[in-house]
mmCIF file of C-alpha atoms in Angstrom:
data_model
loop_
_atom_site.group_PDB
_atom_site.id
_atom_site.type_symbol
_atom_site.label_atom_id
_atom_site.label_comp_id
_atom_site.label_asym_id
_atom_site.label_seq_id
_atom_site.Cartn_x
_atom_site.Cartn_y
_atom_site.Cartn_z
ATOM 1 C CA UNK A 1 96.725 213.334 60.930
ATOM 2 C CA UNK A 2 97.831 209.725 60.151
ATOM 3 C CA UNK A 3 95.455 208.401 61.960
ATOM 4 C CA UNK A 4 92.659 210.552 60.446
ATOM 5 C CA UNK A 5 93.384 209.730 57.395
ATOM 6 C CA UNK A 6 92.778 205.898 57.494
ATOM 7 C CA UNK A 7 90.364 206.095 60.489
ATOM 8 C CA UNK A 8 87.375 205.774 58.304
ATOM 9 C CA UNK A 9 88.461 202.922 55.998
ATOM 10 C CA UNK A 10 89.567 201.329 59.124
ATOM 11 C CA UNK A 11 86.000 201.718 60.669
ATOM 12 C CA UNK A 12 84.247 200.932 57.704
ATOM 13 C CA UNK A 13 86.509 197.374 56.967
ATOM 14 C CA UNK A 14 86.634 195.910 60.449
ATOM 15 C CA UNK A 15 83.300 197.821 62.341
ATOM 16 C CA UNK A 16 83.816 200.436 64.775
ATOM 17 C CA UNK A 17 84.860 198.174 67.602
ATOM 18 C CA UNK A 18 87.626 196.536 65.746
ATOM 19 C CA UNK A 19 88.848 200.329 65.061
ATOM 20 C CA UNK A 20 88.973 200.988 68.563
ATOM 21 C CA UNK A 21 90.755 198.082 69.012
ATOM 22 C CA UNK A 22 93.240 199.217 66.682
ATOM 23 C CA UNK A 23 93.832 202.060 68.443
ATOM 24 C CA UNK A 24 93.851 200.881 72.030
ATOM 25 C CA UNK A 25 97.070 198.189 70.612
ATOM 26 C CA UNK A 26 98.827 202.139 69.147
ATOM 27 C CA UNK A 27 97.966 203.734 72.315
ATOM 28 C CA UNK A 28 99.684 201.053 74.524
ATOM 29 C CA UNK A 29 102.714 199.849 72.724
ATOM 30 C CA UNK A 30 103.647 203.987 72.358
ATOM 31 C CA UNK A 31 103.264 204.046 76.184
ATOM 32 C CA UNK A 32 105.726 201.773 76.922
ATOM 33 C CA UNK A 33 107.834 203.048 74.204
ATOM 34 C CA UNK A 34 107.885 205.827 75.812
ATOM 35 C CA UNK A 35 108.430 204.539 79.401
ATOM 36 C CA UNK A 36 111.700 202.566 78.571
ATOM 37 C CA UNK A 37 113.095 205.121 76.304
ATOM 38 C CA UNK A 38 116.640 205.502 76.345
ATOM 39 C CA UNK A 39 116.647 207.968 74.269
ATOM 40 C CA UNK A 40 115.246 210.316 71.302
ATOM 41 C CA UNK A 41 113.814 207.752 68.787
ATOM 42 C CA UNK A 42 111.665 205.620 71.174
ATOM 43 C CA UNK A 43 110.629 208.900 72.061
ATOM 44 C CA UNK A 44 109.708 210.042 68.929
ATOM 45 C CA UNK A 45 107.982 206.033 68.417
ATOM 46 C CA UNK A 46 106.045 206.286 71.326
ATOM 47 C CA UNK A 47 104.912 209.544 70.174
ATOM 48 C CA UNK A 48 103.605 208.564 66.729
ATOM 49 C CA UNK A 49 102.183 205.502 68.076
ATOM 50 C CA UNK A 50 99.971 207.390 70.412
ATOM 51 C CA UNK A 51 99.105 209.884 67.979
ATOM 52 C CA UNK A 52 97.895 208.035 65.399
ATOM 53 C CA UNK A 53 96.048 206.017 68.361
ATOM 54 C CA UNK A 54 94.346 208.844 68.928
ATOM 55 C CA UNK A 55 94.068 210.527 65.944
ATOM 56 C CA UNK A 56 91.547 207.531 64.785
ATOM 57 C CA UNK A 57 90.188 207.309 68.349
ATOM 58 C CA UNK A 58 89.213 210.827 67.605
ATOM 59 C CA UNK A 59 86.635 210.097 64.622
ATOM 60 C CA UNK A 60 85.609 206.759 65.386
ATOM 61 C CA UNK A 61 84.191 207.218 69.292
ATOM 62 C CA UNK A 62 82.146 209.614 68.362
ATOM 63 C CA UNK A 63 80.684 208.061 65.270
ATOM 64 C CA UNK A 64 80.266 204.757 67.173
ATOM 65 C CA UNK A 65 77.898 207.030 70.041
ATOM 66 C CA UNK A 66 76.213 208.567 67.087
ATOM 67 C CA UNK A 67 74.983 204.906 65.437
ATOM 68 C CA UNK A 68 74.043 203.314 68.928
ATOM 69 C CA UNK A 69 72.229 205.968 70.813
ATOM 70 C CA UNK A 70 68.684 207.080 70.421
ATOM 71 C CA UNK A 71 67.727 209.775 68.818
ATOM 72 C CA UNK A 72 67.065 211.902 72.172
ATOM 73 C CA UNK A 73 70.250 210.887 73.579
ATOM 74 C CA UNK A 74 72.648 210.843 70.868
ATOM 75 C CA UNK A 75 73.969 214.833 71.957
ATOM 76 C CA UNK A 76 74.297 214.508 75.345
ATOM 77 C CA UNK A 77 76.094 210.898 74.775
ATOM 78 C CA UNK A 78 78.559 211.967 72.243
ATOM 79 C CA UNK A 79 79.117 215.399 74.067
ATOM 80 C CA UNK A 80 80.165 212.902 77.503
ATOM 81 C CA UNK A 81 82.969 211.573 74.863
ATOM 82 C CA UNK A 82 84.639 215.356 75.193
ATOM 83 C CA UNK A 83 84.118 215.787 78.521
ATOM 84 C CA UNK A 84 85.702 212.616 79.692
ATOM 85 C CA UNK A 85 88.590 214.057 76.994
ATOM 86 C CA UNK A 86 88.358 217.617 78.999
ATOM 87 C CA UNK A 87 88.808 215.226 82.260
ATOM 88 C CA UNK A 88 91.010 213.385 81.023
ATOM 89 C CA UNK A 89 93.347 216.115 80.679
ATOM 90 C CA UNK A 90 92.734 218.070 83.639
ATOM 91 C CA UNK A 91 93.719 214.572 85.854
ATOM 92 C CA UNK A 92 96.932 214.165 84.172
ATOM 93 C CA UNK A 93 97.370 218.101 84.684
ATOM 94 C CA UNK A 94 97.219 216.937 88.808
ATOM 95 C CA UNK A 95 98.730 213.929 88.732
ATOM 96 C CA UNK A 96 101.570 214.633 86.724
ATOM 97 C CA UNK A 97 103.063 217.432 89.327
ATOM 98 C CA UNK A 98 103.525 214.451 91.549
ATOM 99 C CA UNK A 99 104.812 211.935 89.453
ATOM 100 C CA UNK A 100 108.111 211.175 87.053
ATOM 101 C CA UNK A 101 107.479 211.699 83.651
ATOM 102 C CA UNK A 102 107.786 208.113 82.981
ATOM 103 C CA UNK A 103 105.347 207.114 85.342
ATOM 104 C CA UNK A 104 102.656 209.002 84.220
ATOM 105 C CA UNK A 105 103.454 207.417 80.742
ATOM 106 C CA UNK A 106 102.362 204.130 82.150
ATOM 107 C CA UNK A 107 99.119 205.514 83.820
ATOM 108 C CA UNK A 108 98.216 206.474 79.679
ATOM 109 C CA UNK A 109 97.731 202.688 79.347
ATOM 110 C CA UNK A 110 95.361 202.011 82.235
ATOM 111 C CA UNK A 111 92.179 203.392 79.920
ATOM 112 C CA UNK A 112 93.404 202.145 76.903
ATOM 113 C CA UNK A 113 93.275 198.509 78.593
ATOM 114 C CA UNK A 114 90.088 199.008 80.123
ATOM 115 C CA UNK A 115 88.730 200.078 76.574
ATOM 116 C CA UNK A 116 90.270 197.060 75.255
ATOM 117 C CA UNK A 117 88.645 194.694 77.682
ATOM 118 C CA UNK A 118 85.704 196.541 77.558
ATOM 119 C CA UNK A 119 84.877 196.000 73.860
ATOM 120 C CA UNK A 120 84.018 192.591 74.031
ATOM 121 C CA UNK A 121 81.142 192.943 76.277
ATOM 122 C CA UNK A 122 79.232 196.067 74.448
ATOM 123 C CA UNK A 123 77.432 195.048 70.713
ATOM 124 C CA UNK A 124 78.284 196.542 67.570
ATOM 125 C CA UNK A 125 77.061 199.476 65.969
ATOM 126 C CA UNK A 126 73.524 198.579 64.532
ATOM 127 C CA UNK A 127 74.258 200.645 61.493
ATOM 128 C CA UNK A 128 77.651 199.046 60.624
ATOM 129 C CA UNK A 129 76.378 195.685 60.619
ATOM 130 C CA UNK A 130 73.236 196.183 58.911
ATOM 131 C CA UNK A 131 75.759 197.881 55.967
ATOM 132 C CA UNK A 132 77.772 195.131 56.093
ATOM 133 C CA UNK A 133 74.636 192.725 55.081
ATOM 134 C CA UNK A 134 74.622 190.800 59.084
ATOM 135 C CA UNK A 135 71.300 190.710 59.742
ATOM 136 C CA UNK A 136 70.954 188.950 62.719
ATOM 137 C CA UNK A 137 73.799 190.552 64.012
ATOM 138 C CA UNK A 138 72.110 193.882 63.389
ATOM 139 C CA UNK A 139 68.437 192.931 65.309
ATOM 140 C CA UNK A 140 70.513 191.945 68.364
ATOM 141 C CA UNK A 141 72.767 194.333 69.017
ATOM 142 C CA UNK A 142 69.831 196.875 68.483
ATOM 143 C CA UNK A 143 67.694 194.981 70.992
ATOM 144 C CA UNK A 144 70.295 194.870 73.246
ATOM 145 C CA UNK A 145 71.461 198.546 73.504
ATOM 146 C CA UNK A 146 67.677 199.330 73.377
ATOM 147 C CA UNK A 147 66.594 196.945 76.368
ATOM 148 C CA UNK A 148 65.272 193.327 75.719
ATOM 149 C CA UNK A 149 61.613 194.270 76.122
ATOM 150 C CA UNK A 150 61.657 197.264 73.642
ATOM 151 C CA UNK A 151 59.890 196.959 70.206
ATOM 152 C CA UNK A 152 62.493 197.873 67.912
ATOM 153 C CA UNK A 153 61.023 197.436 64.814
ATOM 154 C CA UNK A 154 59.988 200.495 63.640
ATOM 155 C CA UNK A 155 63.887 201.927 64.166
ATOM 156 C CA UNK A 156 65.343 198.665 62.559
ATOM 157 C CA UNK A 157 62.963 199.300 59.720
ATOM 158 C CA UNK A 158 63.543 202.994 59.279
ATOM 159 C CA UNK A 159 67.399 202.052 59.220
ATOM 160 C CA UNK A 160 66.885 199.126 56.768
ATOM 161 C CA UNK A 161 65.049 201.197 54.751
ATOM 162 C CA UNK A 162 67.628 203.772 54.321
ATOM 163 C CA UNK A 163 70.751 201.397 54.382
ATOM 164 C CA UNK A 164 69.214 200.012 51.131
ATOM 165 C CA UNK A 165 68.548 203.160 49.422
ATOM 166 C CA UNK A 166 72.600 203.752 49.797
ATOM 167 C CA UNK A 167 73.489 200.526 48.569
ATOM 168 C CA UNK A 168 72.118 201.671 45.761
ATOM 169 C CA UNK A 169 74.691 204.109 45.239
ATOM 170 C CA UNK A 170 78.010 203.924 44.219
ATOM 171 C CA UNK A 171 81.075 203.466 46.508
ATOM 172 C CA UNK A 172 82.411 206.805 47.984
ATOM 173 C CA UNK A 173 86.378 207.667 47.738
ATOM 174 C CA UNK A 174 87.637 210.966 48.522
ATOM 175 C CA UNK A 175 87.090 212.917 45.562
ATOM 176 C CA UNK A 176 83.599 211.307 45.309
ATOM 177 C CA UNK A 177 82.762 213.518 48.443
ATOM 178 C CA UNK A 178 83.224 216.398 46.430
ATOM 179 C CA UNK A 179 79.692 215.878 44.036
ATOM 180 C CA UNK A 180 77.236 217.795 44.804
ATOM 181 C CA UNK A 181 75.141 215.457 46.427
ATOM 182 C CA UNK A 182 77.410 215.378 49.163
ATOM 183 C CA UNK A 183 79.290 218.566 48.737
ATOM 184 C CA UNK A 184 76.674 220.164 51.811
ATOM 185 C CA UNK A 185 77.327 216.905 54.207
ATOM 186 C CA UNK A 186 81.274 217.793 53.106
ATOM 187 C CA UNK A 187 80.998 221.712 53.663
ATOM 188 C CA UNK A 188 79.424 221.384 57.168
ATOM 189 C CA UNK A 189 81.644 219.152 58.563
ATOM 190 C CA UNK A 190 84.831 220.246 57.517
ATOM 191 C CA UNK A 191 83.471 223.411 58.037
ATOM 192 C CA UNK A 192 82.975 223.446 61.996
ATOM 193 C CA UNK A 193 86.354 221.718 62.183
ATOM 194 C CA UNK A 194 87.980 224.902 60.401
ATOM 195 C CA UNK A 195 86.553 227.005 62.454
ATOM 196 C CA UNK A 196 87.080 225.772 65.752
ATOM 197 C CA UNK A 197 91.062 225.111 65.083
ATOM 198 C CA UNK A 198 91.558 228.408 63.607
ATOM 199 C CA UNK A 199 89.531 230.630 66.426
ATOM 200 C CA UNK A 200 92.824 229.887 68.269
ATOM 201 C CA UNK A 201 91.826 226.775 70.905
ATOM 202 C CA UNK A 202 95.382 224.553 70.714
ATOM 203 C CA UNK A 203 97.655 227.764 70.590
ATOM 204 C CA UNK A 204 95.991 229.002 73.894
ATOM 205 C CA UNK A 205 95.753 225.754 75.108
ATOM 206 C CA UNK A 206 99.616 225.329 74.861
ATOM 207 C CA UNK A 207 100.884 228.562 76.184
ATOM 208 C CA UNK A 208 97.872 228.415 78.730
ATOM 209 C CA UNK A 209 100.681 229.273 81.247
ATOM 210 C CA UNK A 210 103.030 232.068 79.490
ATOM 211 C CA UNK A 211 99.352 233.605 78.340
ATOM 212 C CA UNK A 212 98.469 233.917 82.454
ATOM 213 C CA UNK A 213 101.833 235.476 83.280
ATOM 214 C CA UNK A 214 101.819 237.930 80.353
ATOM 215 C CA UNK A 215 98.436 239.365 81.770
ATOM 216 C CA UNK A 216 100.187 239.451 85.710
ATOM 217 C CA UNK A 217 98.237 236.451 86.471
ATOM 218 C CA UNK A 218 99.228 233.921 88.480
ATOM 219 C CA UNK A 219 99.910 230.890 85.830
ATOM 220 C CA UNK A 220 99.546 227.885 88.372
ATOM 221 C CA UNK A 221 96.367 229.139 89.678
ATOM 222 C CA UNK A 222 95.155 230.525 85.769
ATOM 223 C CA UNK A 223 96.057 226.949 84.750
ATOM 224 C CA UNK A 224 94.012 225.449 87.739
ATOM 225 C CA UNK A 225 90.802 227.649 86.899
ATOM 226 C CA UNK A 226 91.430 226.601 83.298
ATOM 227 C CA UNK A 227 91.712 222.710 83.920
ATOM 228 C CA UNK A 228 88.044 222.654 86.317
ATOM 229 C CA UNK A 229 85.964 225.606 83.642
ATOM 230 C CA UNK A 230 86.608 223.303 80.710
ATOM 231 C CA UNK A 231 85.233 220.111 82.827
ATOM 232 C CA UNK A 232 82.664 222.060 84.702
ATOM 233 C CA UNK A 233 81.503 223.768 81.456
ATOM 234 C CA UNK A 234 81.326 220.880 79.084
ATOM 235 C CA UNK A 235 79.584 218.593 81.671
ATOM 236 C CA UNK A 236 77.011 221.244 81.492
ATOM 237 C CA UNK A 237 76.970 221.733 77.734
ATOM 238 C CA UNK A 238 75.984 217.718 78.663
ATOM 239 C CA UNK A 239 72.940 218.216 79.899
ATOM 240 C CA UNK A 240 71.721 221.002 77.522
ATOM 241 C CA UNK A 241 72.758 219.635 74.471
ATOM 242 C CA UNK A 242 69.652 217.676 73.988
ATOM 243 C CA UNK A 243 67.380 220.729 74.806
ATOM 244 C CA UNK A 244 69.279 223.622 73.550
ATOM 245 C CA UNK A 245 70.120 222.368 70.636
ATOM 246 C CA UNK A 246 73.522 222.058 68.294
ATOM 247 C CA UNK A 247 72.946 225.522 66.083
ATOM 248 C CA UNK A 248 72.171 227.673 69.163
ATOM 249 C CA UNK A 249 75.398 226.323 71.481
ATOM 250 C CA UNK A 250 77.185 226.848 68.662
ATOM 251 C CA UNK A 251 76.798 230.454 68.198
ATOM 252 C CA UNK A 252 76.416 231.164 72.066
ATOM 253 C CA UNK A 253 80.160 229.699 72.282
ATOM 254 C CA UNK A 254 81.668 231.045 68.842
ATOM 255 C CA UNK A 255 80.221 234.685 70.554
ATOM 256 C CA UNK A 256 81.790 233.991 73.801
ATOM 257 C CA UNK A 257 85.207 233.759 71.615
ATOM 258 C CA UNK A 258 84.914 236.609 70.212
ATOM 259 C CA UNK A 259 84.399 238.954 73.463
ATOM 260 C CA UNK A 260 87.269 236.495 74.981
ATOM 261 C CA UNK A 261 89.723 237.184 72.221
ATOM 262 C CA UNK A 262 88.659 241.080 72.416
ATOM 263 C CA UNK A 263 88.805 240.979 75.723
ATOM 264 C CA UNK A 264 93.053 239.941 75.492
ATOM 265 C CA UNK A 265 95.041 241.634 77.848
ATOM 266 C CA UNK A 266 92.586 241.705 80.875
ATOM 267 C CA UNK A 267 93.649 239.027 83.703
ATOM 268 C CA UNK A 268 90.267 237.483 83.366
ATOM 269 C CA UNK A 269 90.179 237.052 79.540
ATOM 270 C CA UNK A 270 91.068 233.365 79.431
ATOM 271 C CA UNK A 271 89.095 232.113 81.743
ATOM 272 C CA UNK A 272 86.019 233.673 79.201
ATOM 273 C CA UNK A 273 87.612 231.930 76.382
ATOM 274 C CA UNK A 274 88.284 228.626 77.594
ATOM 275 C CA UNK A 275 83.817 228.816 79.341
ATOM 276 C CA UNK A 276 83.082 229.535 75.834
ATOM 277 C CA UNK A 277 85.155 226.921 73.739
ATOM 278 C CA UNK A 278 83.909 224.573 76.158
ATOM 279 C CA UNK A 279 79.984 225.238 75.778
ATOM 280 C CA UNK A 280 79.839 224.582 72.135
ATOM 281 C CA UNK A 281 82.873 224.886 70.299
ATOM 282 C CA UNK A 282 84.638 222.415 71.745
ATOM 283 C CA UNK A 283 82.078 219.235 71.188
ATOM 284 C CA UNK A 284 79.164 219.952 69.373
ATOM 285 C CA UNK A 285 81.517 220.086 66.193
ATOM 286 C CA UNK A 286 82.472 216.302 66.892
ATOM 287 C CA UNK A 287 78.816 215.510 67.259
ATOM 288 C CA UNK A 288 77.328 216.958 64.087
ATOM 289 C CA UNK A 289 80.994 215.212 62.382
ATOM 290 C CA UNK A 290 79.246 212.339 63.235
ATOM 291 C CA UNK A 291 75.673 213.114 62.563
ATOM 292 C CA UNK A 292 76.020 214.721 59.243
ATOM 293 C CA UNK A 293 77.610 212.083 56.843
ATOM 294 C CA UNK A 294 75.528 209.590 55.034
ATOM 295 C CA UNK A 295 76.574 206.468 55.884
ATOM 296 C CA UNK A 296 78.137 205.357 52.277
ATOM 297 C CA UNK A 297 80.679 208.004 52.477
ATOM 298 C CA UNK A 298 80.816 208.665 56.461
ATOM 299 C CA UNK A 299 84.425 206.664 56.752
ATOM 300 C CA UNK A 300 85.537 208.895 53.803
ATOM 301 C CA UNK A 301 84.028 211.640 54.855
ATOM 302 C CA UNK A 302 84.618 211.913 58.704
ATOM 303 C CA UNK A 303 88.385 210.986 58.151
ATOM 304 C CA UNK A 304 88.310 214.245 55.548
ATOM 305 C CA UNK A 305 86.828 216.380 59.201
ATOM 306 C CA UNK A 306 89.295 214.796 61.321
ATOM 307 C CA UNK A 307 92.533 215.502 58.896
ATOM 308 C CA UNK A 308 91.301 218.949 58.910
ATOM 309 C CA UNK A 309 90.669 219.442 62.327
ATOM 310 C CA UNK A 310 94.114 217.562 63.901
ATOM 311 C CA UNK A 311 95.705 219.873 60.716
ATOM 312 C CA UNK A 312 94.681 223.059 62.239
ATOM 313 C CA UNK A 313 95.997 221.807 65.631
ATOM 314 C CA UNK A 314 99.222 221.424 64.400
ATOM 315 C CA UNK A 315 98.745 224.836 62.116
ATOM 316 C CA UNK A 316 98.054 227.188 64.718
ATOM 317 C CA UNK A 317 99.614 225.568 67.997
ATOM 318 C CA UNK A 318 103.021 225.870 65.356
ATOM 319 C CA UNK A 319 102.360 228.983 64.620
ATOM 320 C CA UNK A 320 100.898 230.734 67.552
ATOM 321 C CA UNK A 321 104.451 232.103 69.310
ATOM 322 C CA UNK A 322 105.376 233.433 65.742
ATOM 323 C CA UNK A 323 102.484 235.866 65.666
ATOM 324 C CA UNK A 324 102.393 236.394 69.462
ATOM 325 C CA UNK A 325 106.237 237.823 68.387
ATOM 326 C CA UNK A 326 104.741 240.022 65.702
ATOM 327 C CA UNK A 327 101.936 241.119 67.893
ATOM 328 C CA UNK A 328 100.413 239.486 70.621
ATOM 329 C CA UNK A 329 97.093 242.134 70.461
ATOM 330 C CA UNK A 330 97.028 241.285 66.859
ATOM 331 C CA UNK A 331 97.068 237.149 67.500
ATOM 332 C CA UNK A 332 93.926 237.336 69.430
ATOM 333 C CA UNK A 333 91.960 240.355 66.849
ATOM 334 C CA UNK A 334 93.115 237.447 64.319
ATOM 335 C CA UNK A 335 91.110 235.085 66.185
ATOM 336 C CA UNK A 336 88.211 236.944 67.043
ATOM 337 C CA UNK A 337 87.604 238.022 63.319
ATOM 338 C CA UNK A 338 87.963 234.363 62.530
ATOM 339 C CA UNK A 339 85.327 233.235 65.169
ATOM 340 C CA UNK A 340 82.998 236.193 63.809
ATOM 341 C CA UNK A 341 83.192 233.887 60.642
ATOM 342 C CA UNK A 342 82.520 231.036 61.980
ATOM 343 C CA UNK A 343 78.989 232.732 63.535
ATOM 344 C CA UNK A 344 78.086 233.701 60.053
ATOM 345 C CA UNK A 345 79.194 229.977 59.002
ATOM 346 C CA UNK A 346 76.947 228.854 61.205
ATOM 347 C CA UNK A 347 73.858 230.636 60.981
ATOM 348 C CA UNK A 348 73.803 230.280 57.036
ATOM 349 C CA UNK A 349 75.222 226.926 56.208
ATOM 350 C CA UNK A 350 74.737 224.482 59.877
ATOM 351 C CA UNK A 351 71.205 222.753 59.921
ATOM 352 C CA UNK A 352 69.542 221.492 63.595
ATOM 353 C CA UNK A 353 69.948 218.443 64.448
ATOM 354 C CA UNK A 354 68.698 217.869 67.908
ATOM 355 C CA UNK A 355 65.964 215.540 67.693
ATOM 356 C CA UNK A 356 66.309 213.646 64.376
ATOM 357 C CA UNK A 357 67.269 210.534 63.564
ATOM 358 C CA UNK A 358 70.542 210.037 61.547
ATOM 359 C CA UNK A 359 68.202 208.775 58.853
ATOM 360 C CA UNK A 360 65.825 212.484 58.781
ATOM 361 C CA UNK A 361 68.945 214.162 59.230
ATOM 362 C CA UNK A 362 70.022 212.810 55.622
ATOM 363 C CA UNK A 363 66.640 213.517 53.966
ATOM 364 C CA UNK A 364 66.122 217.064 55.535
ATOM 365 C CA UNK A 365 70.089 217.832 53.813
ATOM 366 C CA UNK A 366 69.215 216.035 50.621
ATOM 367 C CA UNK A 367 65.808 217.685 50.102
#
């Protein structure tokens, strides 16, 4: 949450690569914290570091795909970000039943140096340094994500154009985000972030295992089926992104939680729920986060989406084993009326975006 908060300042002061350097440096030194612990507080270091690593890897990545891919890209490219998150997690699932905890710690730092070394060979975001008045900067790191014989003028005119009509406005801080210019932008994003925290994911997620053997499944094999559904799922949600659409993923998945929280008790009912969170509800919130901000208050405002979101992580992961006490039919009725609200969310208040530029995206809101 620390690292949601000052995520978008960060991003906005020093670019979008310089965040993600930022947060590579966290991720690492609360690695090795945590690999020569001795005992609880480098623990507990290594643990913050890492989280608030990640909680401003969380909003920058995908706001960094957003601004550099085309138009007809931009879903399926921001959607990869989750499912190399989703694979992520599933290899340190298999690796770690084979090695010491403290090894595995060190294997956390092999991305983040990759990432590290890898920044200094991709360009900027296009957007970021054509806010930040660098001109030529700006015309070649567009030519060069778009190919050196491409004619970029039209797009670097279209996002000229609209980069001045913001300068025109004033500075955004947080309670700026709450005028009503900006109070739809605000609503939809924070929005899908409520509602895909509070259908339930990081409580299930958790107790993936105790869930299984509750039902008289088998939890290492549940936990297996679990790991390659939420890969296998959101590579696909990969590929259709850019055809389906955002809006109809969205309710296909938010459905699909329903019937899977209704469906509690029966042996198969997670492996339903985790298919569905992964077809929609698990990305397509991050990539309308970082479609639906105009860029003057997108720091502000996509660190106000993130706070939420890692918020509601901690919220219902903290209290899922309370209610599962009171009632463990009752947890998952909880979450399927919440997901029913987040369909009607999503029908009345979520635009389209498939298609658009980030620029027609902000006039079609605006109009």
């Amino acid at each position: 949450m620390i690292g949601a908060i000052t995520s978008g300042p960060i991003a906005d002061y020093i670019g979008r690569k310089g965040a993600m350097r930022v947060s590579s440096v966290f991720c690492v030194a609360g690695w090795l914290a945590i690999y020569f612990a001795e005992g609880v507080w480098p623990l507990d270091i290594g643990r913050l570091a890492t989280g608030y690593g990640m909680g401003v890897f969380s909003y920058v990545v995908p706001v960094f795909i957003a601004e550099i891919a085309p138009k007809n890209l931009r879903g399926a490219l921001t959607t990869a970000n989750q499912l190399m998150i989703c694979a992520g997690v599933s290899v340190a699932f298999i690796i770690g039943t084979v090695l010491t905890w403290r090894a595995l710690a060190l294997t956390g730092i092999i991305p983040c140096a990759i990432l590290f070394l890898g920044l200094f060979f991709i360009p900027e975001s296009p957007r970021w340094l054509a806010k930040t008045g660098k001109e030529k900067e700006f015309e070649a790191a567009l030519q060069k994500l778009r190919g050196k014989d491409a004619d970029i003028t039209h797009e670097a005119a279209e996002i000229q154009d609209y980069i001045e009509t913001l300068e025109r406005l004033p500075k955004a801080g947080m309670l700026d985000l709450f005028q009503r210019r900006y109070l739809r932008s605000v609503t939809i994003g924070v929005g899908l972030m409520v509602f895909q925290q509070f259908g339930g994911i990081n409580g299930i997620c958790f107790y993936t295992s105790t869930i299984f053997e509750s039902a008289g499944f088998s939890s290492s094999v549940g936990t297996i089926i679990y790991a390659i559904l939420q890969v296998v799922v959101t590579g696909l949600n990969t590929i259709v992104i850019d055809r389906a659409g955002r809006k109809p993923l969205l309710l296909v998945s938010a459905t699909g939680l329903v019937l899977g929280c209704l469906l509690v008790g029966v042996s198969f009912f997670l492996k339903l729920y985790i298919a569905a969170f992964s077809a929609g509800m698990g990305a397509v919130p991050w990539v309308v986060m970082s479609e639906i901000f105009p860029i003057n208050i997108k720091g502000v405002g996509g660190s106000l989406a993130t706070l939420v979101n890692w918020f509601g992580a901690w919220l219902v992961s903290y209290t899922f084993n309370f209610l599962m006490t009171w009632s463990s039919y009752g947890t998952f009725i909880l979450y399927a009326a919440i997901n029913a609200l987040g369909i009607l969310f999503m029908i009345i208040v979520v635009p389209e975006t498939k298609g658009r530029t980030l620029e027609q995206i902000q006039a079609a809101i605006n109009a």
